[in-house]
Each structure stands twice: as C-alpha cells, then as structure tokens.
mmCIF file of C-alpha atoms in Angstrom:
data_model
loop_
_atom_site.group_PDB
_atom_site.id
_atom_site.type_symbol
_atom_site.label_atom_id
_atom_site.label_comp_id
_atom_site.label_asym_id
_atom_site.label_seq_id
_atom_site.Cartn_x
_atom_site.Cartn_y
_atom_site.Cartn_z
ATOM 1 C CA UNK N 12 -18.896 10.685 -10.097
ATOM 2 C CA UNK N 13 -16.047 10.574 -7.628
ATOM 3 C CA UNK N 14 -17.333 9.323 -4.319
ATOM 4 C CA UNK N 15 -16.670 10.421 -0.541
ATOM 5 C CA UNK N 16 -12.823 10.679 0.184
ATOM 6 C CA UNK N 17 -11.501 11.139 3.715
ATOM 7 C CA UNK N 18 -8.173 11.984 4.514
ATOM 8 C CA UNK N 19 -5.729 10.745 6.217
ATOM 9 C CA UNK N 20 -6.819 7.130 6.407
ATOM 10 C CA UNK N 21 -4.741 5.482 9.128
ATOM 11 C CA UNK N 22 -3.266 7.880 12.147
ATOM 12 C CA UNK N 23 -1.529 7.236 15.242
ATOM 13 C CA UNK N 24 -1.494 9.870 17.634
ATOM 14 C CA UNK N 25 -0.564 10.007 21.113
ATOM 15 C CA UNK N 26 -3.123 10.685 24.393
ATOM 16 C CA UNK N 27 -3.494 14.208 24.893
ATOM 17 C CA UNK N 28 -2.658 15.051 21.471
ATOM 18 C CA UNK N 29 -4.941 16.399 18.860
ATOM 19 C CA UNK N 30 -6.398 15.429 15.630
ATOM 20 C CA UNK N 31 -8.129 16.788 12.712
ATOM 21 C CA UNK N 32 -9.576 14.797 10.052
ATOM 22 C CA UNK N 33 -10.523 15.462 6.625
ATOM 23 C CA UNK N 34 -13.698 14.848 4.262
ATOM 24 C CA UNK N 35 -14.666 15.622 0.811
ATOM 25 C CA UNK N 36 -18.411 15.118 -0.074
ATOM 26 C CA UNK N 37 -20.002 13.874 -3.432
ATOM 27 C CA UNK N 38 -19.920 16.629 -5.718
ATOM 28 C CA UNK N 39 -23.347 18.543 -5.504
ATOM 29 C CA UNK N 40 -24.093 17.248 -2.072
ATOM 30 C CA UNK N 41 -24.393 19.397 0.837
ATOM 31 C CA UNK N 42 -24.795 17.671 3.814
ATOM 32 C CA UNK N 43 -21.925 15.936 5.479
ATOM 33 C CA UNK N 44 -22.540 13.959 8.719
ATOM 34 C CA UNK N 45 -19.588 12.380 10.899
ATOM 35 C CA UNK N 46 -19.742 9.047 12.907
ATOM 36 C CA UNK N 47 -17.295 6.867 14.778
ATOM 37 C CA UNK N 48 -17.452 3.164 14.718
ATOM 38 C CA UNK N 49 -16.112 1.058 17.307
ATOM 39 C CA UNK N 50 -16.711 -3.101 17.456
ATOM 40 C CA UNK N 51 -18.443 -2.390 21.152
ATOM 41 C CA UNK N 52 -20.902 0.712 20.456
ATOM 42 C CA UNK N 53 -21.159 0.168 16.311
ATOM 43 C CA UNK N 54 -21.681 3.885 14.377
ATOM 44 C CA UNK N 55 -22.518 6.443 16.694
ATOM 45 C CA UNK N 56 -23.686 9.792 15.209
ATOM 46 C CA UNK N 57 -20.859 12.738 15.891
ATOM 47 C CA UNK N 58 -22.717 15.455 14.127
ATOM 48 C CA UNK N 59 -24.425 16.781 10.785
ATOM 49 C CA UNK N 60 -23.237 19.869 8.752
ATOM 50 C CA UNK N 61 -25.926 21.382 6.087
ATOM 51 C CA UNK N 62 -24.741 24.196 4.398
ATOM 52 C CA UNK N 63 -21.352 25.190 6.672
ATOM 53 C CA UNK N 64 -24.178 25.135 9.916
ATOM 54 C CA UNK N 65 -24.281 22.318 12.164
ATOM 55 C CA UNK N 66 -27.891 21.328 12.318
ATOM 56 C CA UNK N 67 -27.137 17.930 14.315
ATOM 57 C CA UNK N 68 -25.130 17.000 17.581
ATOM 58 C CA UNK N 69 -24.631 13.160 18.581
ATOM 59 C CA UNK N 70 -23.451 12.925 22.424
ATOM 60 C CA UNK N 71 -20.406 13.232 22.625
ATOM 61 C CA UNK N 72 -17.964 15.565 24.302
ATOM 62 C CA UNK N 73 -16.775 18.897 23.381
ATOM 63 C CA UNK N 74 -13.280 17.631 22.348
ATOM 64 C CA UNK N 75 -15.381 16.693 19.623
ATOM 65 C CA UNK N 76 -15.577 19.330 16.723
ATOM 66 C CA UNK N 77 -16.346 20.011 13.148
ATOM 67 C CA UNK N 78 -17.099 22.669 10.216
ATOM 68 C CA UNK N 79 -18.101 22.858 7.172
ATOM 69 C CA UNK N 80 -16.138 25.027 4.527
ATOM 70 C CA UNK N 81 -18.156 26.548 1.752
ATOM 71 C CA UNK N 82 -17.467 23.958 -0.913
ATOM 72 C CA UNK N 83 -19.043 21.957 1.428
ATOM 73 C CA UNK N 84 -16.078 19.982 2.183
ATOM 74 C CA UNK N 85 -15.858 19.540 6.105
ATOM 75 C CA UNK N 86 -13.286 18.835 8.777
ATOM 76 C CA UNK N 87 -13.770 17.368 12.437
ATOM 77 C CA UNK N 88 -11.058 17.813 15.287
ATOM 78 C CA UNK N 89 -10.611 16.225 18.338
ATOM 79 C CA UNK N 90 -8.805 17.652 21.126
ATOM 80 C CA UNK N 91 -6.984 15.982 24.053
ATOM 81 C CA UNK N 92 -7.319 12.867 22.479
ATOM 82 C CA UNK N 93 -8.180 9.774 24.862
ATOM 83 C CA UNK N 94 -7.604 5.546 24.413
ATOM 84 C CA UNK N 95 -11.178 4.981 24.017
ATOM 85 C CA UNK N 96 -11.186 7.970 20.950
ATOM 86 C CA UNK N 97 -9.768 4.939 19.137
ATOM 87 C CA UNK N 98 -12.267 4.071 16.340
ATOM 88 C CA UNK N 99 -12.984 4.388 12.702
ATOM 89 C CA UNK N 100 -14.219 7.662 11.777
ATOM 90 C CA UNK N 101 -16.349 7.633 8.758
ATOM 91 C CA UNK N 102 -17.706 10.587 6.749
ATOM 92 C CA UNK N 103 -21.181 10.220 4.866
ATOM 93 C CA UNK N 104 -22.789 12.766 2.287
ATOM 94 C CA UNK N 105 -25.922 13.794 0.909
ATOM 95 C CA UNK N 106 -27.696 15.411 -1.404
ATOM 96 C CA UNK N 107 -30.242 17.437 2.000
ATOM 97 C CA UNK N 108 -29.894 16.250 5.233
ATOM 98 C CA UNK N 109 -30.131 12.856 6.680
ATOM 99 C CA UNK N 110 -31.447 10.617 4.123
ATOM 100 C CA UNK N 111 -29.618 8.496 1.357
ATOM 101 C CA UNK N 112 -26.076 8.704 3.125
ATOM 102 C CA UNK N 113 -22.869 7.776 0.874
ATOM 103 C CA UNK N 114 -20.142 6.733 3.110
ATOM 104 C CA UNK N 115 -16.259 7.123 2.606
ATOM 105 C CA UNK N 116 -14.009 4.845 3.760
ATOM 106 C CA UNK N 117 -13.131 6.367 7.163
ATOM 107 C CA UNK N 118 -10.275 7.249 8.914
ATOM 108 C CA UNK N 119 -8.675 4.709 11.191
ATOM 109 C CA UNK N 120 -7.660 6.668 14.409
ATOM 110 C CA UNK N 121 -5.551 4.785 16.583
ATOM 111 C CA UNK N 122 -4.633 6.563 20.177
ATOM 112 C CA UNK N 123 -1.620 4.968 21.930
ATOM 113 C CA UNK J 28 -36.595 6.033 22.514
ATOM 114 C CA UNK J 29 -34.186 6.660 19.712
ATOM 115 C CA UNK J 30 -32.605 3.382 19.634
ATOM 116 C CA UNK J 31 -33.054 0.757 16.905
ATOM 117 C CA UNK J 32 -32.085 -2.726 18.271
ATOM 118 C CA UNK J 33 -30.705 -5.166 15.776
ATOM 119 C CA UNK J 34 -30.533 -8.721 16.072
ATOM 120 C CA UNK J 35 -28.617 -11.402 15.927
ATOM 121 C CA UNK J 36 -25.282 -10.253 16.339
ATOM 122 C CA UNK J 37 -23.904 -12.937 14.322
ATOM 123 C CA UNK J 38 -25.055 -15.357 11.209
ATOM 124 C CA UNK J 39 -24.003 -17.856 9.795
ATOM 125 C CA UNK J 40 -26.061 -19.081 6.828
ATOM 126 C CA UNK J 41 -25.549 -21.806 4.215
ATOM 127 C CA UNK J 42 -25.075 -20.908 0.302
ATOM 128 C CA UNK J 43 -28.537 -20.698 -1.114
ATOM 129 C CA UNK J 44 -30.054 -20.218 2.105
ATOM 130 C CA UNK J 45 -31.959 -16.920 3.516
ATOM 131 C CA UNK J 46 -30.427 -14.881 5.589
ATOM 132 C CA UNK J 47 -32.926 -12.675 7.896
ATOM 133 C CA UNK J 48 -31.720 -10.022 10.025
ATOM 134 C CA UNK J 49 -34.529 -8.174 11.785
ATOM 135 C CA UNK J 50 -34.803 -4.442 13.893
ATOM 136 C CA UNK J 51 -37.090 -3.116 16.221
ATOM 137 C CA UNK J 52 -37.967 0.674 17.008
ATOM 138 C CA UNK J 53 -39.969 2.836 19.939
ATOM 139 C CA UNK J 54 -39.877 6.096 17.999
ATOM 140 C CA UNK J 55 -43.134 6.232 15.477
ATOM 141 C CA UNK J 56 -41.885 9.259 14.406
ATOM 142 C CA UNK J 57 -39.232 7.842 11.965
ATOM 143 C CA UNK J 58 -40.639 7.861 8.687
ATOM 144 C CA UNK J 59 -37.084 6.182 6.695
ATOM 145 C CA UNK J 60 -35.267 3.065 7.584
ATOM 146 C CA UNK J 61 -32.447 2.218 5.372
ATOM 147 C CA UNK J 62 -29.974 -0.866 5.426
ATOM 148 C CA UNK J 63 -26.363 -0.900 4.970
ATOM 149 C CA UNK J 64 -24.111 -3.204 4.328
ATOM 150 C CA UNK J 65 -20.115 -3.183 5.197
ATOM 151 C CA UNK J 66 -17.304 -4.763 3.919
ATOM 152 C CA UNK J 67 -13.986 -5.306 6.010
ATOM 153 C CA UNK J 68 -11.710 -1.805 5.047
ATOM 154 C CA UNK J 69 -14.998 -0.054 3.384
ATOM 155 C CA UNK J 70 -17.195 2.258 4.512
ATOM 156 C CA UNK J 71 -20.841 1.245 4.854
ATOM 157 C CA UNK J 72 -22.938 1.155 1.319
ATOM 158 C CA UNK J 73 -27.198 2.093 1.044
ATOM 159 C CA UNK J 74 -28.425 -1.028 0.132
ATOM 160 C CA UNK J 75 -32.071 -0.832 0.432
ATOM 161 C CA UNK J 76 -34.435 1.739 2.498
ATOM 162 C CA UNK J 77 -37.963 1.604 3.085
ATOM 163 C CA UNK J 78 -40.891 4.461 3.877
ATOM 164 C CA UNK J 79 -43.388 3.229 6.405
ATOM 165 C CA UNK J 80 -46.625 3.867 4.077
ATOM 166 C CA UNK J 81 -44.837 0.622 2.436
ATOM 167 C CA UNK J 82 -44.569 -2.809 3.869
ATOM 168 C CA UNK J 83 -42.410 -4.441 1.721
ATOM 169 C CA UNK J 84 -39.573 -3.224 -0.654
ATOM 170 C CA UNK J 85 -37.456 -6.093 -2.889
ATOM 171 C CA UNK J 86 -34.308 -5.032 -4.369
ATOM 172 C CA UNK J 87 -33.239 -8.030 -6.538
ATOM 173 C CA UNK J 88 -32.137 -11.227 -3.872
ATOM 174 C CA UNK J 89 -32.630 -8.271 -1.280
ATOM 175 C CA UNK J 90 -36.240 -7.594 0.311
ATOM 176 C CA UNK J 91 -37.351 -5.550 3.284
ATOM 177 C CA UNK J 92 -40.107 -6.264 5.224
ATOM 178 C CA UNK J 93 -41.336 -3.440 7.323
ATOM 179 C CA UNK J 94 -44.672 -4.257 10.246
ATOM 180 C CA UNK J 95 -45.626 -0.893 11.153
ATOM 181 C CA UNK J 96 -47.598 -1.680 14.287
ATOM 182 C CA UNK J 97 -44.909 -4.151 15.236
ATOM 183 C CA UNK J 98 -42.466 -1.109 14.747
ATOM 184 C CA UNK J 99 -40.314 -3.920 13.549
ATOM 185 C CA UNK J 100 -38.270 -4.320 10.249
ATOM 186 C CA UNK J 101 -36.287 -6.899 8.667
ATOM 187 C CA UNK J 102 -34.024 -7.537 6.054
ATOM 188 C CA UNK J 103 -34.192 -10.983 3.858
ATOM 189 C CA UNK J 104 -31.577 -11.942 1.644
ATOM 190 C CA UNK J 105 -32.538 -14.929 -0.716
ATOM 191 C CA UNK J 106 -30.422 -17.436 -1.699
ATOM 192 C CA UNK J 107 -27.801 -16.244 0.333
ATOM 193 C CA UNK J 108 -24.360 -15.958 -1.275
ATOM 194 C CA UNK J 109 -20.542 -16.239 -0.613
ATOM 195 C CA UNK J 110 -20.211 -12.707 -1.503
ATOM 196 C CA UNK J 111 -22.867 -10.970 0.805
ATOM 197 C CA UNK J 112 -20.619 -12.094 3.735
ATOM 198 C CA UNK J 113 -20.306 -8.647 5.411
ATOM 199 C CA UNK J 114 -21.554 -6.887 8.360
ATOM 200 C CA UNK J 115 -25.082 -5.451 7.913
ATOM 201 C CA UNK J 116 -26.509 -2.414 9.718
ATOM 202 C CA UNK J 117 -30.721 -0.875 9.942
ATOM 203 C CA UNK J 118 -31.121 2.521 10.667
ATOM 204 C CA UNK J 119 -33.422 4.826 11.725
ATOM 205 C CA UNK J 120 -34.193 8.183 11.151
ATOM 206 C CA UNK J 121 -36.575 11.133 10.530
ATOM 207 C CA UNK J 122 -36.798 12.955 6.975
ATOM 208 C CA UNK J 123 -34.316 15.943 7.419
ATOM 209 C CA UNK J 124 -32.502 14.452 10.423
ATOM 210 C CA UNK J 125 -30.235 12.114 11.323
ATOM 211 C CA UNK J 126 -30.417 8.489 11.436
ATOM 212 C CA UNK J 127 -29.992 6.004 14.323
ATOM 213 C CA UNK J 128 -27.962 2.878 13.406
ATOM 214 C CA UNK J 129 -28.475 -0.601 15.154
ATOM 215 C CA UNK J 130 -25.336 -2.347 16.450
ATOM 216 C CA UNK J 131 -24.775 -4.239 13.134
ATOM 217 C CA UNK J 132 -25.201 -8.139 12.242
ATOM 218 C CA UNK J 133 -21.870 -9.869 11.493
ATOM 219 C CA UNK J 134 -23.196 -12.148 8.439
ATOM 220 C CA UNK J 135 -21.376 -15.335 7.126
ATOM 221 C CA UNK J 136 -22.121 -16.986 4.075
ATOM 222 C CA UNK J 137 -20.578 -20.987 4.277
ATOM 223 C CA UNK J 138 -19.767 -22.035 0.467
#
C-alpha cells in the first residue's frame, strides 16, 4: 500500500505571496489532518478534514486554509505568506479521525 | 490544559543503554497517547500508543509506561541502539479528535 505523498516537497516563495500545498492520503483512509513543524514550536495542529468537512481547527490565522476533495485527497493554502510561515508542513492520514496518524514526508516551505 | 509537556529536550545515551523520555498531561479526558518517532527528511512514524485502562504496552526493545493518576507517560527504549537516533515525539489526544504533540526529544545513540 502506497503511503502518504505530499506535493511539492521543497518551495520558495516570496512574503506576500501565496501557496498551496498538496496531499494524497492512504488509500481507504478518510481523514487527513495538516500540521506545521518548526524547531521552536515542534508540530502544531493546522486542521482536520473527515469526509471533505473540516471537523478540526488548530490556532492559527485565516491565511491558513484547506479542503478536502472527494477522493479524499486534500489541499491547504496559505495566503499572504509571512517569514515566520517558514516550516515543514506535514500531512497525516487515517482510517476515522484522529487516531493512528500516517505521516508523509512534508513539504518544506521556505519564505524569503 | 491541552498541552502535553515532553522532557528532556535532548539525550544522549550510550549503545546498550535505556533511553527514557517521559510526558506529562492536565487533560483526563484524553483516552490515546501515541509516540512517534522522526528521522532527519521523514515525516514522523506511529511507533507505539497506549489506552489509559492499560499501564504498560511493550513493543519489542520499545515499552510505554503510562501512571494514570500521575497523568504522566513515558517511553523506554532498551538497549538503546545506533539506529534509534532520531527525534521522538508523545501525543495526546481524544478518540475522534485531534492529538496534541509535545515539543519532541532530540535522541542520540553514542556507538
């Protein structure tokens, strides 16, 4: 079984740009949750998509946002991008919600 | 009240040896508590989870010992290896819901 692919996996944007990032779930699992890691905070929880409904919402801005497509693959955008959006955005699936998380490899975001 | 503190930061542990990372909760609503471990370039990997009707849970070299009234956890890794040298991360969450990650534990295995 293929596991959790996120695409791209390095980017470079510039402040005030925007970004969208991709992820592709385990097959047959239907919850995908986002988080970004940074060395000072660790993984912070972005937000939780269950069947193309977000059923979870870390704190974080509203330049922060996601869906869920019905294949359950999902997408998360962030808007006027900042420095300190600099992190490694990972991707995790499920079979339900929450428990037993499988990671991808993330998406290295760099903001210059 | 939804934060899981993690310590120490860092470890540095001799082959053979056991490395012990432990976590501490407020919520008693969490009912799972999983551990993850990261490799440099990788995303984080399940290693080991534990329910709280269960105080301990041993996964080959890996064993989790869970004190309920403590509302603490830990993580033991016996005879401690080159290989496990990685970043390790509890969590805490509720059935259904998201989970609440400590800060992570840089481990280093010396060979």
């Amino acid at each position: 079984k293929a596991g959790v692919t996120q695409t791209p996996r390095y980017l470079i944007k510039t402040r005030g740009q925007q970004v969208t990032l991709s992820c592709s779930p385990i097959s047959g699992h239907r919850s995908v949750s986002w988080y970004q890691q940074t060395p000072g905070q660790g993984l912070q929880f972005l937000f939780e998509y269950f069947s193309e409904t977000q059923r979870n919402k870390g704190n974080f801005p509203g330049r922060f946002s996601g869906r869920q497509f019905s294949n359950s693959r999902s997408e998360m955008n962030v808007s006027t991008l900042e420095l300190g959006d600099s992190a490694l955005y990972l991707c995790a699936s499920s079979l339900t919600q929450g428990i037993e998380q499988y990671f991808g490899p993330g998406t290295r975001l760099t903001v210059t | 009240q939804q934060q899981v503190k993690q310590s120490p930061q860092s470890l540095i542990v001799q082959k053979g040896g056991i490395s012990i990372i432990n976590c501490a909760y407020e919520n008693t609503a969490f009912d799972y508590f999983p551990w993850y471990q990261q490799f440099p370039g990788k995303g984080p990997a399940l290693l080991i989870a534990i329910r709280p009707d269960v105080s301990e849970k041993k996964e080959g070299r890996f064993t989790i010992s869970f004190n309920k009234s403590a509302k603490q956890f830990s993580l033991h890794i016996m005879d401690s290896q080159p290989g496990d040298s990685a970043t390790y991360f509890c969590a805490a969450g509720y059935r259904d819901d998201k989970i609440i990650f400590g800060k992570g534990t840089r481990l280093h295995i010396l060979p």
